mmCIF file of C-alpha atoms in Angstrom:
data_model
loop_
_atom_site.group_PDB
_atom_site.id
_atom_site.type_symbol
_atom_site.label_atom_id
_atom_site.label_comp_id
_atom_site.label_asym_id
_atom_site.label_seq_id
_atom_site.Cartn_x
_atom_site.Cartn_y
_atom_site.Cartn_z
ATOM 1 C CA MET A 1 -18.029 28.518 -6.598
ATOM 2 C CA ASN A 2 -15.898 30.729 -8.180
ATOM 3 C CA SER A 3 -12.832 31.198 -5.225
ATOM 4 C CA GLU A 4 -10.170 30.018 -4.897
ATOM 5 C CA PRO A 5 -9.741 26.256 -4.409
ATOM 6 C CA GLU A 6 -9.909 25.167 -0.963
ATOM 7 C CA LEU A 7 -7.111 23.145 0.424
ATOM 8 C CA ILE A 8 -5.271 21.329 3.540
ATOM 9 C CA LEU A 9 -2.150 21.025 4.111
ATOM 10 C CA PRO A 10 -0.834 17.519 5.705
ATOM 11 C CA ASP A 11 0.547 18.487 9.903
ATOM 12 C CA TRP A 12 3.897 15.968 9.693
ATOM 13 C CA PRO A 13 7.103 16.961 10.038
ATOM 14 C CA ALA A 14 8.477 15.865 6.411
ATOM 15 C CA PRO A 15 11.211 18.400 4.667
ATOM 16 C CA GLN A 16 10.986 21.796 3.536
ATOM 17 C CA ASN A 17 11.703 21.086 0.151
ATOM 18 C CA VAL A 18 8.841 18.442 0.357
ATOM 19 C CA ARG A 19 5.010 19.975 -0.913
ATOM 20 C CA ALA A 20 2.099 18.000 0.093
ATOM 21 C CA VAL A 21 -2.117 19.573 -0.303
ATOM 22 C CA CYS A 22 -4.972 18.120 -0.770
ATOM 23 C CA THR A 23 -7.744 19.747 -2.340
ATOM 24 C CA THR A 24 -11.723 20.282 -0.690
ATOM 25 C CA ARG A 25 -14.534 20.523 -3.062
ATOM 26 C CA LEU A 26 -14.532 24.011 -2.957
ATOM 27 C CA GLY A 27 -13.016 26.466 -4.674
ATOM 28 C CA GLY A 28 -14.326 24.645 -8.825
ATOM 29 C CA VAL A 29 -16.407 25.475 -11.411
ATOM 30 C CA SER A 30 -18.591 21.684 -11.865
ATOM 31 C CA LEU A 31 -22.046 21.494 -11.001
ATOM 32 C CA PRO A 32 -23.718 19.189 -9.589
ATOM 33 C CA PRO A 33 -23.645 16.501 -8.488
ATOM 34 C CA TRP A 34 -20.147 16.708 -8.755
ATOM 35 C CA ASP A 35 -20.245 21.051 -7.442
ATOM 36 C CA SER A 36 -17.739 22.096 -7.218
ATOM 37 C CA LEU A 37 -13.920 20.865 -7.617
ATOM 38 C CA ASN A 38 -14.202 17.775 -9.117
ATOM 39 C CA LEU A 39 -10.851 16.496 -10.427
ATOM 40 C CA GLY A 40 -12.226 13.165 -12.031
ATOM 41 C CA VAL A 41 -12.186 12.481 -15.491
ATOM 42 C CA HIS A 42 -14.031 9.570 -15.650
ATOM 43 C CA VAL A 43 -17.216 10.238 -13.123
ATOM 44 C CA GLU A 44 -19.572 11.557 -16.409
ATOM 45 C CA ASP A 45 -18.884 15.641 -14.776
ATOM 46 C CA GLU A 46 -18.318 17.923 -18.166
ATOM 47 C CA PRO A 47 -14.743 17.485 -19.341
ATOM 48 C CA GLY A 48 -13.646 20.875 -19.937
ATOM 49 C CA HIS A 49 -15.349 21.655 -16.193
ATOM 50 C CA VAL A 50 -12.908 18.973 -14.842
ATOM 51 C CA GLN A 51 -9.618 20.551 -17.005
ATOM 52 C CA THR A 52 -10.720 23.709 -15.499
ATOM 53 C CA ASN A 53 -10.565 22.854 -12.062
ATOM 54 C CA ARG A 54 -7.828 20.817 -12.668
ATOM 55 C CA GLN A 55 -5.793 24.400 -14.333
ATOM 56 C CA ARG A 56 -7.026 25.940 -11.018
ATOM 57 C CA VAL A 57 -4.922 23.828 -8.965
ATOM 58 C CA ALA A 58 -2.158 24.363 -11.032
ATOM 59 C CA ASP A 59 -2.089 27.557 -10.968
ATOM 60 C CA ARG A 60 -2.745 28.415 -7.375
ATOM 61 C CA LEU A 61 0.177 25.788 -6.217
ATOM 62 C CA GLY A 62 2.009 27.341 -9.034
ATOM 63 C CA LEU A 63 3.002 24.768 -10.699
ATOM 64 C CA ALA A 64 2.529 23.014 -14.557
ATOM 65 C CA SER A 65 -0.578 21.489 -15.231
ATOM 66 C CA ASN A 66 1.460 18.716 -17.323
ATOM 67 C CA SER A 67 3.252 18.211 -13.825
ATOM 68 C CA PHE A 68 0.558 16.165 -12.060
ATOM 69 C CA GLY A 69 0.611 12.388 -12.669
ATOM 70 C CA TRP A 70 -2.605 11.360 -12.908
ATOM 71 C CA LEU A 71 -3.495 7.410 -12.821
ATOM 72 C CA SER A 72 -5.813 5.207 -13.604
ATOM 73 C CA GLN A 73 -7.171 4.095 -10.596
ATOM 74 C CA VAL A 74 -8.066 -0.486 -10.440
ATOM 75 C CA HIS A 75 -7.873 -0.767 -6.275
ATOM 76 C CA GLY A 76 -4.972 -3.110 -7.166
ATOM 77 C CA THR A 77 -1.335 -2.584 -6.125
ATOM 78 C CA GLU A 78 0.572 -1.647 -9.336
ATOM 79 C CA VAL A 79 3.245 1.263 -8.799
ATOM 80 C CA ALA A 80 4.182 4.336 -11.339
ATOM 81 C CA THR A 81 7.294 5.307 -11.491
ATOM 82 C CA LEU A 82 6.956 9.340 -12.196
ATOM 83 C CA PRO A 83 6.875 10.604 -14.980
ATOM 84 C CA ALA A 84 5.396 8.151 -17.082
ATOM 85 C CA GLU A 85 4.139 8.065 -20.736
ATOM 86 C CA GLY A 86 -0.040 8.362 -20.638
ATOM 87 C CA VAL A 87 -1.452 8.124 -17.847
ATOM 88 C CA PRO A 88 -0.493 4.395 -15.925
ATOM 89 C CA GLU A 89 -3.299 1.686 -14.716
ATOM 90 C CA ALA A 90 -2.168 2.255 -11.332
ATOM 91 C CA ASP A 91 -3.452 2.700 -7.924
ATOM 92 C CA GLY A 92 0.339 4.086 -6.374
ATOM 93 C CA SER A 93 2.856 6.795 -7.891
ATOM 94 C CA ILE A 94 6.511 7.255 -6.843
ATOM 95 C CA THR A 95 9.165 9.695 -7.850
ATOM 96 C CA ASP A 96 12.749 11.625 -7.675
ATOM 97 C CA ARG A 97 12.233 14.507 -10.001
ATOM 98 C CA PRO A 98 11.475 17.106 -8.533
ATOM 99 C CA GLY A 99 8.453 19.122 -10.118
ATOM 100 C CA GLN A 100 6.777 16.046 -10.931
ATOM 101 C CA VAL A 101 3.226 15.635 -8.915
ATOM 102 C CA CYS A 102 2.340 12.215 -6.906
ATOM 103 C CA ALA A 103 -1.445 12.368 -7.795
ATOM 104 C CA ILE A 104 -4.068 10.096 -6.295
ATOM 105 C CA LEU A 105 -7.818 11.103 -6.604
ATOM 106 C CA THR A 106 -10.341 9.527 -3.789
ATOM 107 C CA ALA A 107 -13.609 10.315 -3.038
ATOM 108 C CA ASP A 108 -14.145 8.142 0.877
ATOM 109 C CA CYS A 109 -11.034 5.525 -0.119
ATOM 110 C CA LEU A 110 -7.815 6.405 2.049
ATOM 111 C CA PRO A 111 -5.017 8.594 0.423
ATOM 112 C CA VAL A 112 -2.145 8.260 2.049
ATOM 113 C CA LEU A 113 1.361 10.519 0.437
ATOM 114 C CA PHE A 114 5.141 9.417 1.818
ATOM 115 C CA CYS A 115 8.143 11.106 1.828
ATOM 116 C CA ASN A 116 11.636 9.986 3.203
ATOM 117 C CA ARG A 117 13.305 11.955 5.413
ATOM 118 C CA SER A 118 15.849 13.079 3.408
ATOM 119 C CA GLY A 119 13.630 14.925 0.737
ATOM 120 C CA THR A 120 14.495 13.170 -1.733
ATOM 121 C CA ARG A 121 12.129 10.904 -3.595
ATOM 122 C CA VAL A 122 7.791 10.982 -2.817
ATOM 123 C CA ALA A 123 5.321 8.889 -3.333
ATOM 124 C CA ALA A 124 1.355 8.320 -3.526
ATOM 125 C CA ALA A 125 -0.800 5.927 -2.541
ATOM 126 C CA HIS A 126 -5.071 5.130 -2.863
ATOM 127 C CA ALA A 127 -6.215 2.341 -0.636
ATOM 128 C CA GLY A 128 -9.424 0.965 -1.376
ATOM 129 C CA TRP A 129 -9.921 -2.004 1.393
ATOM 130 C CA ARG A 130 -9.414 -3.858 -1.795
ATOM 131 C CA GLY A 131 -5.784 -2.570 -2.275
ATOM 132 C CA LEU A 132 -4.680 -1.450 0.626
ATOM 133 C CA CYS A 133 -5.683 -5.593 2.025
ATOM 134 C CA SER A 134 -3.489 -6.798 -1.373
ATOM 135 C CA GLY A 135 -0.503 -4.307 0.191
ATOM 136 C CA ILE A 136 -0.366 -1.239 -1.802
ATOM 137 C CA LEU A 137 1.153 0.879 1.018
ATOM 138 C CA GLU A 138 4.164 -2.236 1.368
ATOM 139 C CA LYS A 139 4.582 -1.842 -2.441
ATOM 140 C CA VAL A 140 4.628 1.623 -2.458
ATOM 141 C CA ALA A 141 6.654 1.856 0.597
ATOM 142 C CA ALA A 142 9.548 -1.131 -0.744
ATOM 143 C CA GLY A 143 9.926 1.599 -3.617
ATOM 144 C CA PHE A 144 12.512 3.701 -1.880
ATOM 145 C CA ASP A 145 16.377 3.043 -1.587
ATOM 146 C CA GLU A 146 16.177 3.713 2.027
ATOM 147 C CA PRO A 147 14.667 1.792 5.331
ATOM 148 C CA ALA A 148 11.468 2.171 6.049
ATOM 149 C CA SER A 149 12.064 3.545 9.199
ATOM 150 C CA GLU A 150 13.340 6.358 6.729
ATOM 151 C CA LEU A 151 9.898 7.372 5.607
ATOM 152 C CA LEU A 152 6.980 9.422 7.006
ATOM 153 C CA ALA A 153 3.147 8.914 6.104
ATOM 154 C CA TRP A 154 0.558 10.724 6.062
ATOM 155 C CA LEU A 155 -3.277 10.157 5.786
ATOM 156 C CA GLY A 156 -5.603 12.513 4.127
ATOM 157 C CA PRO A 157 -9.980 12.544 4.283
ATOM 158 C CA ALA A 158 -11.273 8.887 3.905
ATOM 159 C CA ILE A 159 -14.888 7.463 5.021
ATOM 160 C CA GLY A 160 -14.840 7.924 8.428
ATOM 161 C CA PRO A 161 -15.515 4.172 11.633
ATOM 162 C CA GLU A 162 -19.030 5.468 11.887
ATOM 163 C CA HIS A 163 -19.652 5.351 7.891
ATOM 164 C CA PHE A 164 -17.537 2.739 6.586
ATOM 165 C CA GLU A 165 -19.651 -0.504 7.130
ATOM 166 C CA VAL A 166 -18.170 -4.025 5.060
ATOM 167 C CA GLY A 167 -19.555 -7.040 4.757
ATOM 168 C CA PRO A 168 -17.618 -10.073 6.937
ATOM 169 C CA GLU A 169 -15.600 -11.358 4.207
ATOM 170 C CA VAL A 170 -13.696 -7.834 4.524
ATOM 171 C CA ARG A 171 -13.431 -8.151 7.863
ATOM 172 C CA GLU A 172 -11.835 -11.346 7.395
ATOM 173 C CA ALA A 173 -9.349 -11.022 4.535
ATOM 174 C CA PHE A 174 -7.995 -8.305 7.087
ATOM 175 C CA ILE A 175 -7.530 -10.614 9.863
ATOM 176 C CA GLY A 176 -6.566 -13.397 7.276
ATOM 177 C CA TYR A 177 -3.399 -11.511 6.986
ATOM 178 C CA ASP A 178 -2.676 -9.908 10.525
ATOM 179 C CA SER A 179 -5.037 -11.009 13.701
ATOM 180 C CA ARG A 180 -4.845 -7.480 14.567
ATOM 181 C CA ALA A 181 -6.629 -6.569 12.331
ATOM 182 C CA ALA A 182 -10.172 -7.386 14.446
ATOM 183 C CA GLY A 183 -9.609 -4.506 16.388
ATOM 184 C CA ALA A 184 -11.022 -2.261 13.653
ATOM 185 C CA PHE A 185 -13.793 -3.811 13.072
ATOM 186 C CA SER A 186 -17.033 -3.459 15.061
ATOM 187 C CA GLU A 187 -19.333 -5.362 15.234
ATOM 188 C CA HIS A 188 -22.495 -2.413 15.356
ATOM 189 C CA GLY A 189 -23.748 -2.352 11.389
ATOM 190 C CA ALA A 190 -27.112 -1.254 10.778
ATOM 191 C CA ARG A 191 -26.989 -5.242 8.785
ATOM 192 C CA PRO A 192 -27.327 -8.506 10.227
ATOM 193 C CA GLY A 193 -23.917 -9.995 9.614
ATOM 194 C CA HIS A 194 -22.077 -6.441 9.169
ATOM 195 C CA PHE A 195 -19.539 -4.367 10.569
ATOM 196 C CA MET A 196 -18.138 -0.776 11.045
ATOM 197 C CA ALA A 197 -15.083 -0.783 9.564
ATOM 198 C CA ASP A 198 -11.614 2.036 10.849
ATOM 199 C CA ILE A 199 -9.664 2.499 7.625
ATOM 200 C CA TYR A 200 -7.467 4.576 9.244
ATOM 201 C CA ARG A 201 -6.692 2.185 11.748
ATOM 202 C CA LEU A 202 -5.683 -0.674 8.845
ATOM 203 C CA GLY A 203 -4.050 1.858 7.253
ATOM 204 C CA ARG A 204 -1.340 2.703 10.206
ATOM 205 C CA GLN A 205 -0.943 -0.536 11.151
ATOM 206 C CA ARG A 206 -0.476 -2.290 7.542
ATOM 207 C CA LEU A 207 2.432 0.946 7.314
ATOM 208 C CA GLU A 208 3.522 0.102 10.832
ATOM 209 C CA SER A 209 3.319 -3.345 9.808
ATOM 210 C CA ALA A 210 6.349 -2.277 6.799
ATOM 211 C CA GLY A 211 8.603 -0.179 9.525
ATOM 212 C CA ILE A 212 7.253 3.079 9.441
ATOM 213 C CA GLU A 213 7.209 3.695 13.039
ATOM 214 C CA ALA A 214 6.736 7.420 11.464
ATOM 215 C CA VAL A 215 2.581 8.324 10.365
ATOM 216 C CA PHE A 216 0.760 10.996 10.820
ATOM 217 C CA PHE A 217 -3.294 11.837 10.766
ATOM 218 C CA ASN A 218 -6.696 13.558 11.495
ATOM 219 C CA SER A 219 -9.690 12.915 11.898
ATOM 220 C CA PHE A 220 -11.421 13.623 8.522
ATOM 221 C CA CYS A 221 -14.727 11.848 7.662
ATOM 222 C CA THR A 222 -15.522 12.481 4.470
ATOM 223 C CA VAL A 223 -19.090 11.013 5.005
ATOM 224 C CA ALA A 224 -19.612 13.522 7.065
ATOM 225 C CA ASP A 225 -18.633 16.751 5.924
ATOM 226 C CA SER A 226 -21.086 16.879 3.150
ATOM 227 C CA ARG A 227 -19.080 20.654 2.530
ATOM 228 C CA ARG A 228 -16.408 19.726 1.903
ATOM 229 C CA PHE A 229 -15.467 17.036 0.954
ATOM 230 C CA TYR A 230 -16.705 14.171 -2.122
ATOM 231 C CA SER A 231 -18.478 11.077 -0.700
ATOM 232 C CA TYR A 232 -19.219 8.021 -3.135
ATOM 233 C CA ARG A 233 -21.181 6.101 -0.126
ATOM 234 C CA ARG A 234 -23.214 9.344 0.409
ATOM 235 C CA ASP A 235 -23.816 10.551 -3.176
ATOM 236 C CA GLY A 236 -23.454 8.017 -5.344
ATOM 237 C CA GLN A 237 -22.282 10.160 -8.540
ATOM 238 C CA THR A 238 -20.164 12.764 -7.301
ATOM 239 C CA GLY A 239 -16.768 13.952 -7.214
ATOM 240 C CA ARG A 240 -13.683 13.803 -6.752
ATOM 241 C CA MET A 241 -10.884 15.733 -4.487
ATOM 242 C CA ALA A 242 -6.652 15.149 -4.968
ATOM 243 C CA SER A 243 -4.123 13.962 -2.741
ATOM 244 C CA LEU A 244 -0.498 16.015 -4.251
ATOM 245 C CA ILE A 245 2.901 15.360 -3.236
ATOM 246 C CA TRP A 246 5.994 16.733 -5.453
ATOM 247 C CA LEU A 247 9.201 18.334 -4.871
ATOM 248 C CA GLU A 248 10.270 21.737 -4.766
ATOM 249 C CA SER A 249 12.298 21.736 -7.959
#
C-alpha cells in the first residue's frame, strides 16, 4: 500500500509534448473498500486519504497538485474549458494551456483522451452510456479548432463487453441515433430481454461519426481485472481511477 502509483501509458502516436496516463487502483493509502489509490472525493472515502493519493500522483508525474482540473461529473455533455473557477459540473474538459491537466474519474465508464496532431490542445471525456449516447464525445471534439481528421483519441479502461449488461432502453437509445450501434449489442444477457453491450465499440462508432479516424484502445475490462481496476458494477462502493492528459510546459 506504500508503493508508488502504478500507471498505464496510452499506446498512441501523440505529439511528443502531449503527456497522458491512466492511474490504476495500486499505489495509494486508502483502506478497503477503496484500496488503495482512490482519487474520487465523492465516494465516502476518508478525505485525507484521497488528498494524499492525489498528491502521490502529482509527485509521480512531476506536476503541481493545483494543475489538475477535476470535474463534478454528472453523466451529461457539458465541456469545461480549463483552467476554470472551482470544480465545474461537466463531463469533459479541454485546454490549450501547458501544464494544465484534464482529469476524468471512472470506475467502469469509458474515459476518452483527445489531442490534436499539432500538439497545441488536449481534452478528456467521461463517457458513461448516457453521456456517450447524448453526444459527449462529439461535444469535446467540437472544442478543437482543427477538423476532426486532425484529432487523435485514446479509449482508456472501461467495463468489457462480457460484463456490461443493459436493458432494452439502452440499446434502443443508441440505435435511434445510429442503426450501426445494433452491432455493439448481443442477446446474451443473463436477464430476459437484456443485452450485453460493447462500450468500446459504441465509443469508436461515435468518434468515427464525428470524423475522428485515429482512434486507439486496449482490451481492458475494469470488472474482470480486480487487481488493477476499480469497478462500480462489480463492487458497488469503491474508488475511482483517473485518466489524465496535459501539454508539457
